[in-house]
XYZ file of C-alpha atoms in Angstrom:
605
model
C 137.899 103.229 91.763
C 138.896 99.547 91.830
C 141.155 99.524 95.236
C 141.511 102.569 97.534
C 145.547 102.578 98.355
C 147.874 105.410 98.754
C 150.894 102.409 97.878
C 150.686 102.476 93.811
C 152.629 99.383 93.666
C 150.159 97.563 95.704
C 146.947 98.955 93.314
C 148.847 98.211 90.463
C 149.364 94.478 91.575
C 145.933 94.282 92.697
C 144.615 95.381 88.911
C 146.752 92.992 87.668
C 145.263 90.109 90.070
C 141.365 91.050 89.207
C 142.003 91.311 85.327
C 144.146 87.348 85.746
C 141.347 86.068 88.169
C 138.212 87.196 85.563
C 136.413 88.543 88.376
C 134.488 91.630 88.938
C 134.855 94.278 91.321
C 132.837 97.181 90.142
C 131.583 98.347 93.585
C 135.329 98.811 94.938
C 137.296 97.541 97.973
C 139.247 98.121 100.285
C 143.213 97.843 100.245
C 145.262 95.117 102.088
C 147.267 96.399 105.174
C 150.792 96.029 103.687
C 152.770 95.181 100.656
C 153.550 91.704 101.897
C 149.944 90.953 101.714
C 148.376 89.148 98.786
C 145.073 90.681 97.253
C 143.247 87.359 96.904
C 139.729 87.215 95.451
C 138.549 85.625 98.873
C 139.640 88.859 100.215
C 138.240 91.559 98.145
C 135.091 89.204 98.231
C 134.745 89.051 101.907
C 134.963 93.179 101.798
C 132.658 93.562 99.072
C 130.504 91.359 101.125
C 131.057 92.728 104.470
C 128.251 94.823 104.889
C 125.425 92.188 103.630
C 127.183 89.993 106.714
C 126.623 92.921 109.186
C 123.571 93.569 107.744
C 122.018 90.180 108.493
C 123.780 89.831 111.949
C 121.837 92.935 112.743
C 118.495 91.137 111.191
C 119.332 88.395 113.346
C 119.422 90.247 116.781
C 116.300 92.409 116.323
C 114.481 89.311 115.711
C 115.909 86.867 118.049
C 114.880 89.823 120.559
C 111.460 89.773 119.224
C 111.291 86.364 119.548
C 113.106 86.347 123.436
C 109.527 88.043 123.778
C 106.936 85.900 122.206
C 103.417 86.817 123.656
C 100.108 88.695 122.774
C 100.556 92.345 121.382
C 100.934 94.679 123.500
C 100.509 98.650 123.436
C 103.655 99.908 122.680
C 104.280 97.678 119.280
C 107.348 94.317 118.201
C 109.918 97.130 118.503
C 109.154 98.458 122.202
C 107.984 95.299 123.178
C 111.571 93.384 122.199
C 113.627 96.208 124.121
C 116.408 97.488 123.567
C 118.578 94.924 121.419
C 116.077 95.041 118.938
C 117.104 99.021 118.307
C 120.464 97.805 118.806
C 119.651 95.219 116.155
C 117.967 97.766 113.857
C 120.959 100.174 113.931
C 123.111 97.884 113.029
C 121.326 96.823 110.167
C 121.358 100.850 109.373
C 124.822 101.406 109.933
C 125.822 97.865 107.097
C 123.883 100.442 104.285
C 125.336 103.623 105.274
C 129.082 101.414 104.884
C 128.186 99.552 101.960
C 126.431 103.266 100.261
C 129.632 105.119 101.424
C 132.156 102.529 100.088
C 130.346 101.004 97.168
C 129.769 97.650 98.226
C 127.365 95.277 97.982
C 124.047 97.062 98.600
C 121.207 93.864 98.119
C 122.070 92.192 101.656
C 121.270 95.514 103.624
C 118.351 96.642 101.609
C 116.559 93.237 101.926
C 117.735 92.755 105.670
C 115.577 96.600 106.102
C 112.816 95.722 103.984
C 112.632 92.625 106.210
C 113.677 93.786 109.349
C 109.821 95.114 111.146
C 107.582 91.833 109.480
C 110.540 89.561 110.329
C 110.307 90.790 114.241
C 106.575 90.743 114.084
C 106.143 87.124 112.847
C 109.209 85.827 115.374
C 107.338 87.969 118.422
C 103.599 87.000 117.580
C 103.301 84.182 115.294
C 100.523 85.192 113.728
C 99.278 87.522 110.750
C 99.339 90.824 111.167
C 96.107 92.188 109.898
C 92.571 90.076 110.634
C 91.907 90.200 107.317
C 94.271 87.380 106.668
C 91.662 84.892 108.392
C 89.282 85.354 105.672
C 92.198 84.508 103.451
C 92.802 81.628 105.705
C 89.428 80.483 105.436
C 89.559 80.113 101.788
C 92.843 77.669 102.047
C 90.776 75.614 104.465
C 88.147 75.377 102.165
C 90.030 74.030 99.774
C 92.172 71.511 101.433
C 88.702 70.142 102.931
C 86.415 69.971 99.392
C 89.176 69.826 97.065
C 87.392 72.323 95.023
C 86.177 76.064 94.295
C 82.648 77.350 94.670
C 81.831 80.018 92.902
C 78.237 80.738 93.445
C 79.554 81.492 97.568
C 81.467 84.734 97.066
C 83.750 86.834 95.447
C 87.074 85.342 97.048
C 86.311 82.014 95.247
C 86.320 83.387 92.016
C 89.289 85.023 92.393
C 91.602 82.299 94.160
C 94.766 82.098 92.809
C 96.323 83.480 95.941
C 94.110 80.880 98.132
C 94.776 77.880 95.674
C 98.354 78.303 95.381
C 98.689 78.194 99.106
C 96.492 75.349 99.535
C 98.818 73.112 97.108
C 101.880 74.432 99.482
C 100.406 73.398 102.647
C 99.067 70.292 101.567
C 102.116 69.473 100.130
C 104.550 70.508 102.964
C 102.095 68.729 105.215
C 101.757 72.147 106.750
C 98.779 72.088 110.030
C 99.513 75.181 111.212
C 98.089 77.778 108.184
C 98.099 80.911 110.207
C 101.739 80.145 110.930
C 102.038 79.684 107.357
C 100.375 83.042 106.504
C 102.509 84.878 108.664
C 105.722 83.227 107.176
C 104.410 84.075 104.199
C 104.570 87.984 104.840
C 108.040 87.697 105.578
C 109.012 86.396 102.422
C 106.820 89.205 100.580
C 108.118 91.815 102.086
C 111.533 91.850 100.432
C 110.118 90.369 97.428
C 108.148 93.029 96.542
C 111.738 95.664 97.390
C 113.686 93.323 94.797
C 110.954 93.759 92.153
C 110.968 97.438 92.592
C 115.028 97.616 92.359
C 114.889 95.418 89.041
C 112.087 97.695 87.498
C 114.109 100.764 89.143
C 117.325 99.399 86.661
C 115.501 100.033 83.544
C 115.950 103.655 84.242
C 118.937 104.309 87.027
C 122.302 103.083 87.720
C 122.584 99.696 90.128
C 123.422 101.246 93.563
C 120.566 103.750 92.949
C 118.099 101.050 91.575
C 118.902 99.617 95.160
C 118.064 103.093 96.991
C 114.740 103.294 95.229
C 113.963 99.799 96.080
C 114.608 100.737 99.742
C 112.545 103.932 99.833
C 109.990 101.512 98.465
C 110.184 99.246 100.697
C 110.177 101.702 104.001
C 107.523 104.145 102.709
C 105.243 101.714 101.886
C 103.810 101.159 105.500
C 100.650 102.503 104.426
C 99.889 99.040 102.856
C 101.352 96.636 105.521
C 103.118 93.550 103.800
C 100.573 90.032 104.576
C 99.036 87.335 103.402
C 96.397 89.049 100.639
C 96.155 88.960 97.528
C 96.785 93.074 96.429
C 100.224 92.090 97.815
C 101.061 89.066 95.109
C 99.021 90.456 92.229
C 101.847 93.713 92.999
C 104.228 91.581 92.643
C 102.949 90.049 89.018
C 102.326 92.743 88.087
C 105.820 94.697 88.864
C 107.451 91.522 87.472
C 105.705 92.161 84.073
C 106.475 95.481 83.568
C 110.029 94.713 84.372
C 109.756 92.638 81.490
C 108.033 94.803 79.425
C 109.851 97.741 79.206
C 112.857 98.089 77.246
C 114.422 101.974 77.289
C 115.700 103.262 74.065
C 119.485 101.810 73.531
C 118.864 98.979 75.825
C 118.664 95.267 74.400
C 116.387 93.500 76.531
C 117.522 89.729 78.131
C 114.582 88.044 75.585
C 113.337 88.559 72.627
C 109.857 90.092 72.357
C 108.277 86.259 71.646
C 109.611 84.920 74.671
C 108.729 88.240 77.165
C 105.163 87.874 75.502
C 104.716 84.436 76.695
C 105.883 85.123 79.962
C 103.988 88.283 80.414
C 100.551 85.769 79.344
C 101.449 83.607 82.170
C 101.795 85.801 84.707
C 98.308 87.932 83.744
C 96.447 84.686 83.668
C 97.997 84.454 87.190
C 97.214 87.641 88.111
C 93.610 88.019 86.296
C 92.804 84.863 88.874
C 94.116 86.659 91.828
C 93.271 90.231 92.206
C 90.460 92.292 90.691
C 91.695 95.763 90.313
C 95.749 95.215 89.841
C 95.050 94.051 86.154
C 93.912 97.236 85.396
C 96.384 99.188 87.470
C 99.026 97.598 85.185
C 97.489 98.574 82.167
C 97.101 102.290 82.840
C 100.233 102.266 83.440
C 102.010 99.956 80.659
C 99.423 102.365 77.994
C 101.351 105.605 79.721
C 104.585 104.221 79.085
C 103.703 103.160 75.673
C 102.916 106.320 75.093
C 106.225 107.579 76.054
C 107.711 104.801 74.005
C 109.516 103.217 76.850
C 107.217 99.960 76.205
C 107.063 98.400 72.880
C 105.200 97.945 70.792
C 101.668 99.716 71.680
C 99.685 96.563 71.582
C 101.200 94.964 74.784
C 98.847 96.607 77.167
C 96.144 94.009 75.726
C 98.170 91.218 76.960
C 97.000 92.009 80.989
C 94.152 93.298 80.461
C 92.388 90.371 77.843
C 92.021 87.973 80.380
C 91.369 90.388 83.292
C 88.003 91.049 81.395
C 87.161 87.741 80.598
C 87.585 86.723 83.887
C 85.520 89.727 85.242
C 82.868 88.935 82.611
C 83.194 85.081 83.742
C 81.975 86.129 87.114
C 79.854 89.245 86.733
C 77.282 87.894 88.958
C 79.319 88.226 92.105
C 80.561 92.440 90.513
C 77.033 93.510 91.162
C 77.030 94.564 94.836
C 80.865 95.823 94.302
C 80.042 98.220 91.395
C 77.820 101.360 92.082
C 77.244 103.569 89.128
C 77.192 106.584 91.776
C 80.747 106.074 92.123
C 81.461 106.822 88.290
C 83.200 110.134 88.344
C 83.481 110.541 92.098
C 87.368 110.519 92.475
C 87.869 112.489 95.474
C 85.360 110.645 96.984
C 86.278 107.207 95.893
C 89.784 108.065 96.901
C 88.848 109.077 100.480
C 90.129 106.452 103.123
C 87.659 104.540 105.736
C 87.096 105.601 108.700
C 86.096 102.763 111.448
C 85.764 105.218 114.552
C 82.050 104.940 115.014
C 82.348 105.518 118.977
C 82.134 109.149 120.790
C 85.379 109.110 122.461
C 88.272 110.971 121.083
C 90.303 108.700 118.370
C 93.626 107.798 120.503
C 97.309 109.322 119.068
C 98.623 106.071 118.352
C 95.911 105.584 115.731
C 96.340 108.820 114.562
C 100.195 108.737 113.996
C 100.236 105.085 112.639
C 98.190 106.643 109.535
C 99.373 110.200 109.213
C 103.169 110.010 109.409
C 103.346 107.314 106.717
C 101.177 109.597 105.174
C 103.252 112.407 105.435
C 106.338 110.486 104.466
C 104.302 109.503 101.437
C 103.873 113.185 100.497
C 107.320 113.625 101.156
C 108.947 111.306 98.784
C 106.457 112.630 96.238
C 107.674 116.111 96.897
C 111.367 114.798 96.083
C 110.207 113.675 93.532
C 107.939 116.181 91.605
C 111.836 118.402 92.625
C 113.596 116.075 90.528
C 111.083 116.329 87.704
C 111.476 120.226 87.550
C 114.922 119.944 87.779
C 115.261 117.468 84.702
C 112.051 117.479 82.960
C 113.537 114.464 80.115
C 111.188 112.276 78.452
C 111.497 109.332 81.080
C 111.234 111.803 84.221
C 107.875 112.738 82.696
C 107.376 109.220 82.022
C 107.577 108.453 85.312
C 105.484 111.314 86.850
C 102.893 110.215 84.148
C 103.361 106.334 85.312
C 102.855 107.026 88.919
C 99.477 109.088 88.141
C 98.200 106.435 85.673
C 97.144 104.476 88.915
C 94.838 107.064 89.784
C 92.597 106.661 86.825
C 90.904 103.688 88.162
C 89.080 105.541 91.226
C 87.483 107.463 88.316
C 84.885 104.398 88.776
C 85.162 103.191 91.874
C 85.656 103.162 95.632
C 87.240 99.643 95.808
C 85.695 99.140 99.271
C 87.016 102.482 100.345
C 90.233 100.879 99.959
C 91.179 102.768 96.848
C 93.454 104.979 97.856
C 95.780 102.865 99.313
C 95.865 100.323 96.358
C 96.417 103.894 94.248
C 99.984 104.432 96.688
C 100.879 100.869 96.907
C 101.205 101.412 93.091
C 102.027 105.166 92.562
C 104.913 104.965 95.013
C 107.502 102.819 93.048
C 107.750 105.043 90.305
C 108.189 107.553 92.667
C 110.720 106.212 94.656
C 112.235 105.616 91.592
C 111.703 109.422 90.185
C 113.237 110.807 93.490
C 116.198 108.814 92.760
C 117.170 110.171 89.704
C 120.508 111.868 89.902
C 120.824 115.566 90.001
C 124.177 117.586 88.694
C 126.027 117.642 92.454
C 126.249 120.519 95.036
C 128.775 123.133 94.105
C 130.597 123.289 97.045
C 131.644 120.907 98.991
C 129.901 121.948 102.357
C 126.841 121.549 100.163
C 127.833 118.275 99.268
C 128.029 117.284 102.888
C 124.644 118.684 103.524
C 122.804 116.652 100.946
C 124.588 113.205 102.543
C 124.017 114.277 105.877
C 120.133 114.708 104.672
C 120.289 111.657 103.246
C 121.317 109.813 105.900
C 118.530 111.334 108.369
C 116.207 110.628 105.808
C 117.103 106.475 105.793
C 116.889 106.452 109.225
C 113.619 108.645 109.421
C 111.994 106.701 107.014
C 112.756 103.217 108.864
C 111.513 105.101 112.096
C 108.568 105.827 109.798
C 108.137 102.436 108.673
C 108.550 101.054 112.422
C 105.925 103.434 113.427
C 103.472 102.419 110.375
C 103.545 98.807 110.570
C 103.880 98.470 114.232
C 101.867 100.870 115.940
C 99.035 99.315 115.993
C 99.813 96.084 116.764
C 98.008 95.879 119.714
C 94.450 96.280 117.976
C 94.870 94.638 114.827
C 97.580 90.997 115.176
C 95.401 88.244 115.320
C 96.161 86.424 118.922
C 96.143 82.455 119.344
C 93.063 82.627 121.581
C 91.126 84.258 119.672
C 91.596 82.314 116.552
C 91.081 78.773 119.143
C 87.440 80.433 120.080
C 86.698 81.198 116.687
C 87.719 77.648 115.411
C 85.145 75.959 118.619
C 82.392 78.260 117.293
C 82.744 77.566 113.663
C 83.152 74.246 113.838
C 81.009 73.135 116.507
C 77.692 75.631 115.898
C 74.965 73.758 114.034
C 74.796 75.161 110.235
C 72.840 78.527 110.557
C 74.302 79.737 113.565
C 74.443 83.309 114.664
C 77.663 84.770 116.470
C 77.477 88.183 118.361
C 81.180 90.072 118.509
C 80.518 92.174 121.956
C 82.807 94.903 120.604
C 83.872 95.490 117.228
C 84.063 92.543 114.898
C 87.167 93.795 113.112
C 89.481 92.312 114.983
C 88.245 88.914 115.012
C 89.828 85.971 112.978
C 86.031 84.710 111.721
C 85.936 82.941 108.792
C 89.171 81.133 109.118
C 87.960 77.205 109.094
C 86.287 75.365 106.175
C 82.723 75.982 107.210
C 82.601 79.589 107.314
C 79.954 79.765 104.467
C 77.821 77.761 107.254
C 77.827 80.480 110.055
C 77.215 84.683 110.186
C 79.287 86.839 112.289
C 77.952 90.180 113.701
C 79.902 92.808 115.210
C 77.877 95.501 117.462
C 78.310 98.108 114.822
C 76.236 96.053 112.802
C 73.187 95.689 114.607
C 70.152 97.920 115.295
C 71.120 99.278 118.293
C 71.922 102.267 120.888
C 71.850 105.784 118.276
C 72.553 103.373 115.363
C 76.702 103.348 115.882
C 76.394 99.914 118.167
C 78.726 101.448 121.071
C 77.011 103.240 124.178
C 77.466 107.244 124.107
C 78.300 106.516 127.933
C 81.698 106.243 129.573
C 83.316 105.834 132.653
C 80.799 106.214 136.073
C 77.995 106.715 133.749
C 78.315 103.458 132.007
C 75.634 100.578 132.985
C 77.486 97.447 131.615
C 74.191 95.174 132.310
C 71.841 97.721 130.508
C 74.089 97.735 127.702
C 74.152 93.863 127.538
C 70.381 93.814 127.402
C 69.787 96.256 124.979
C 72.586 94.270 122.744
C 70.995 90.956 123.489
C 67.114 92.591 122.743
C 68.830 93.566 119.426
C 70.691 90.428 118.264
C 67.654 88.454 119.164
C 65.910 89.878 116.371
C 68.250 87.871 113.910
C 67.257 84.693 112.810
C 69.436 81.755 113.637
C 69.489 77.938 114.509
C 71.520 79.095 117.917
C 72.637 82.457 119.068
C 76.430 82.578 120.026
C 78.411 85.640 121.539
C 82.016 85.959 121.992
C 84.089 88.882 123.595
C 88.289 89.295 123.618
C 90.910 91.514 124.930
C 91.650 92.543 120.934
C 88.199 94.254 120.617
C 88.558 96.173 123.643
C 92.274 97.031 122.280
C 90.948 98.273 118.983
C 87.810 99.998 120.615
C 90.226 101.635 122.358
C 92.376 103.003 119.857
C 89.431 104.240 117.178
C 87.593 105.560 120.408
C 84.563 103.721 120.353
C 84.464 102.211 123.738
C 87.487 102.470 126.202
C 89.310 99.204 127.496
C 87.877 99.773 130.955
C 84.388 99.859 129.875
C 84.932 97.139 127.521
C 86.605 95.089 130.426
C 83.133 95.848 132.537
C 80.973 94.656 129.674
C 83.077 91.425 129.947
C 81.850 91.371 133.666
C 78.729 91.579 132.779
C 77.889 88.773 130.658
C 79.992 86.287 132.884
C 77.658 87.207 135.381
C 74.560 87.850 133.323
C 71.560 85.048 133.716
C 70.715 85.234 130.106
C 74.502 84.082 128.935
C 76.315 80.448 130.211
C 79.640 80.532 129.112
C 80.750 77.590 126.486
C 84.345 77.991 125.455
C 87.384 79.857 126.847
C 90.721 80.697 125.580
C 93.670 83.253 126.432
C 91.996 86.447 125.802
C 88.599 84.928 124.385
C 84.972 84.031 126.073
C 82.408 82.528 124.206
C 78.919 82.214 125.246
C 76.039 80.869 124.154
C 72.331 81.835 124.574
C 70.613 80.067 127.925
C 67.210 79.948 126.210
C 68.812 77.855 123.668
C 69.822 74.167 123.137
């Protein structure tokens, strides 16, 4: 439908006005109010556009409540923690799809503005990465901008740095000081990133507004694999963009010839072969699948990834040894089995447990949807991509990944199921049918952002990196003599170590990882029956037996927050520990910030 109008004269004048102007208005709008009103293009523009301006006013409020709130995580997650204009934020943003989906609009605005809307409010309310893990990514950038160079022969990361190089020539050429700032920007450019690259491969095989709906189910299901500053999350992103140029569905004339797509594909694997170590071959199990469906052509373009993948690999063997075990070949339910960091005796706490399993079950949902659609249509590209989304799957055949596998396996198996579940269906035959599969799919948008709130946010309070923390770890690694020892007096996981450019020069220790106690690092004793000084002792007996030019410890709020939630210690044992080695005669303190102690040995120098 081109106008909705129950005058005829005024539709008819309004045809006549598109087909004069040479504009499109395939998605539809609405009618003027009255005869004496002239259709303009400004005005069927500004409808068409409507709902990508609502959606972003919506995006606008939930952050500028997150950011009304700028502190330290706290339990409840960025959405609790902002109030309640950020919901009010949030459903508006909701409410701009459901308008532009139920009038054909312009869908790109609202999809993005979800896809944005939880890492947005997390970088405005925090200011820092997300996930700790970022640090070490950090670390590399600062190693750069300070040598000017890779080493190799330190570790794995170096070798493959195109993630950590890239950002290094950005910052140095912005003039950028603050890099964790940077990093945490950085996610929020990702994250809708990576739902546009899912909604352009999506249009190889469905219609625009549902290439759009398959990039949002992406984007919100995905919370498994939260959206920062890492490399899995760029090397996704090459290698989405390459399949997006690689296939080419029967009766569709790609936008470049095959000469041209080549190059481009060779680009971006260099890129990628530099950047991520298992994507590569993710992408090439699946481009092989799809050749063999013939919706990639011709059969030789798999190569193209994969070529310099292994000559990079091969490059750098020397650093593969400790990451390949030969007891992992043929292990796949093992390899695929997540990690578990609870290593305490207290029970695990809900939070923790429905962060992980709803996304999980969501997961399992839209794979359900979509293994329905395949049994309903059962064509050649349905199978093709059932057969795509399993092609990830063969790579755990070898290994673990860090038991990490199985989330790089969904990161990669879910947009061809998103995509699958998207595929149309003949309609309802009635039309109370037809108002129960709307209705469903409306609760399901809204219960997948809840999901995707939940996944991404729930933990916040154990796993954002906080300012203090990353100032003490700074002092220590840039001020301990080259050698230096530092003691974590809780779990080391949530510390930003490794961030500056002489983290090669230092070695970080987390209780869990030193002989002591019944071998998990945390004491089996809670509550009354706690001794905070014995437990000191026995942790300062332990770490003494590790070599280094000083001993350093260092204890924050985040580890008791993330003891707390995978039940190893609880935060009121954790805050006596704290007690104790202020007061202990075998610590002086050395450095504080917000949050963060650090201490350093009294029999040392």
């Amino acid at each position: 439908r081109l106008v909705r109008s129950q005058d005829r004269s005024t539709a008819d004048r309004a045809v006549e006005q598109v087909a004069a102007g040479g504009w499109s208005t395939a998605a539809g709008v609405m009618p003027p109010p009255g005869d004496d009103v002239p259709l303009t293009r400004e005005r069927v523009l500004s409808a068409r556009f409507a709902p990508t301006l609502l959606a972003v006013l919506g995006l606008a409020l939930a952050v500028g409540a997150a950011m009304a709130h700028h502190g330290v995580p706290r339990p409840g997650g960025v959405a609790v923690s902002a109030g309640p204009l950020w919901f009010v934020g949030a459903a508006t943003v909701v409410g701009a799809f459901g308008w532009a989906w139920r009038r054909r609009l312009s869908l790109p605005g609202p999809v993005l503005s979800l896809a944005t809307l939880v890492v947005a409010s997390q970088t405005a309310m925090y200011r820092e990465p997300t996930v700790v893990v970022s640090a070490r990514h950090i670390g590399l950038v600062e190693f750069l901008l300070a040598n000017g160079q890779l080493d190799r022969s330190t570790d794995i990361y170096q070798a493959w740095a195109g993630l950590f190089s890239s950002a290094a020539v950005n910052v140095a050429s912005a003039g950028i000081t603050n890099v964790f700032l940077y990093a945490a920007c950085w996610a929020v450019v990702a994250a809708p990133t990576m739902a546009f690259v899912v909604s352009m491969l999506a249009r190889h095989f469905l219609d625009e507004r549902r290439a759009w709906l398959a990039g949002l189910i992406f984007a919100l299901a995905s919370s498994l694999n939260t959206v920062f500053f890492a490399p899995q999350v760029i090397g996704f992103l090459f290698a989405i963009t390459i399949l997006v140029l690689l296939i080419t569905p029967r009766g569709v004339t790609p936008s470049f010839g095959l000469p041209v797509r080549v190059v481009l594909v060779a680009i971006l694997s260099v890129a990628l072969a530099v950047t991520h170590q298992i994507s590569p071959y993710m992408l090439t199990f699946a481009l092989g699948t799809l050749v063999l469906f013939r919706l990639v052509r011709p059969w030789w373009v798999p190569a193209i990834p994969l070529a310099p993948a292994v000559v990079w690999a091969l490059l750098n063997r020397n650093l593969l040894g400790r990451y390949v075990d030969s007891s992992a070949f043929g292990q796949l339910f093992s390899n695929l089995t997540p990690p578990d960091n609870a290593v305490g005796t207290s029970p695990v706490a809900l939070a923790n447990r429905l962060t992980f399993l709803v996304p999980a079950l969501a997961l399992v949902v839209v794979g359900l949807i979509a293994l329905y659609v395949l049994i309903r249509t059962r064509n050649r590209t349905t199978w093709a991509l059932a057969a795509a989304s399993a092609s990830s799957v063969v790579i755990m055949l070898g290994t673990s990944y860090g038991n990490e596998g199985i989330f790089r396996v969904a990161l990669f198996a879910l947009p061809w199921l998103a995509i699958l579940a998207c595929v149309p269906l003949p309609p309802p035959a009635t039309p109370r049918a037809q108002q129960l599969v709307r209705t469903a799919a409306a609760v399901g948008v809204v219960a997948l952002l809840a999901v995707n709130v939940l996944g991404q946010s729930g933990m916040d309070w154990a796993r954002v990196i906080r300012r203090g923390d990353v100032d003490a770890v700074t002092w220590v690694e840039n001020g301990a003599p080259d050698g230096s020892v530092i003691l974590a007096l809780g779990t080391g996981l949530t510390l930003p170590n490794d961030s500056t450019a002489r983290y090669p020069e230092t070695d970080w220790y987390g209780r869990q990882g030193i002989p002591h106690g019944d071998g998990s690092g945390f004491p089996s004793e809670s509550g009354a029956a706690y001794d905070a000084q014995a437990d000191l002792q026995a942790l300062t007996r332990s770490f003494l037996t590790i070599e280094g030019t000083r001993h350093y410890a260092i204890i924050t709020d985040s580890m008791g927050a993330y003891d707390q939630r995978y039940g190893n210690q609880s935060f009121a044992d954790h805050l006596q520990l704290a007690k104790a080695v202020a007061r202990s005669p075998l610590w002086k303190p050395v450095y504080s910030a917000p949050g963060a102690q650090v201490y350093q040995l009294r029999a040392e120098r």
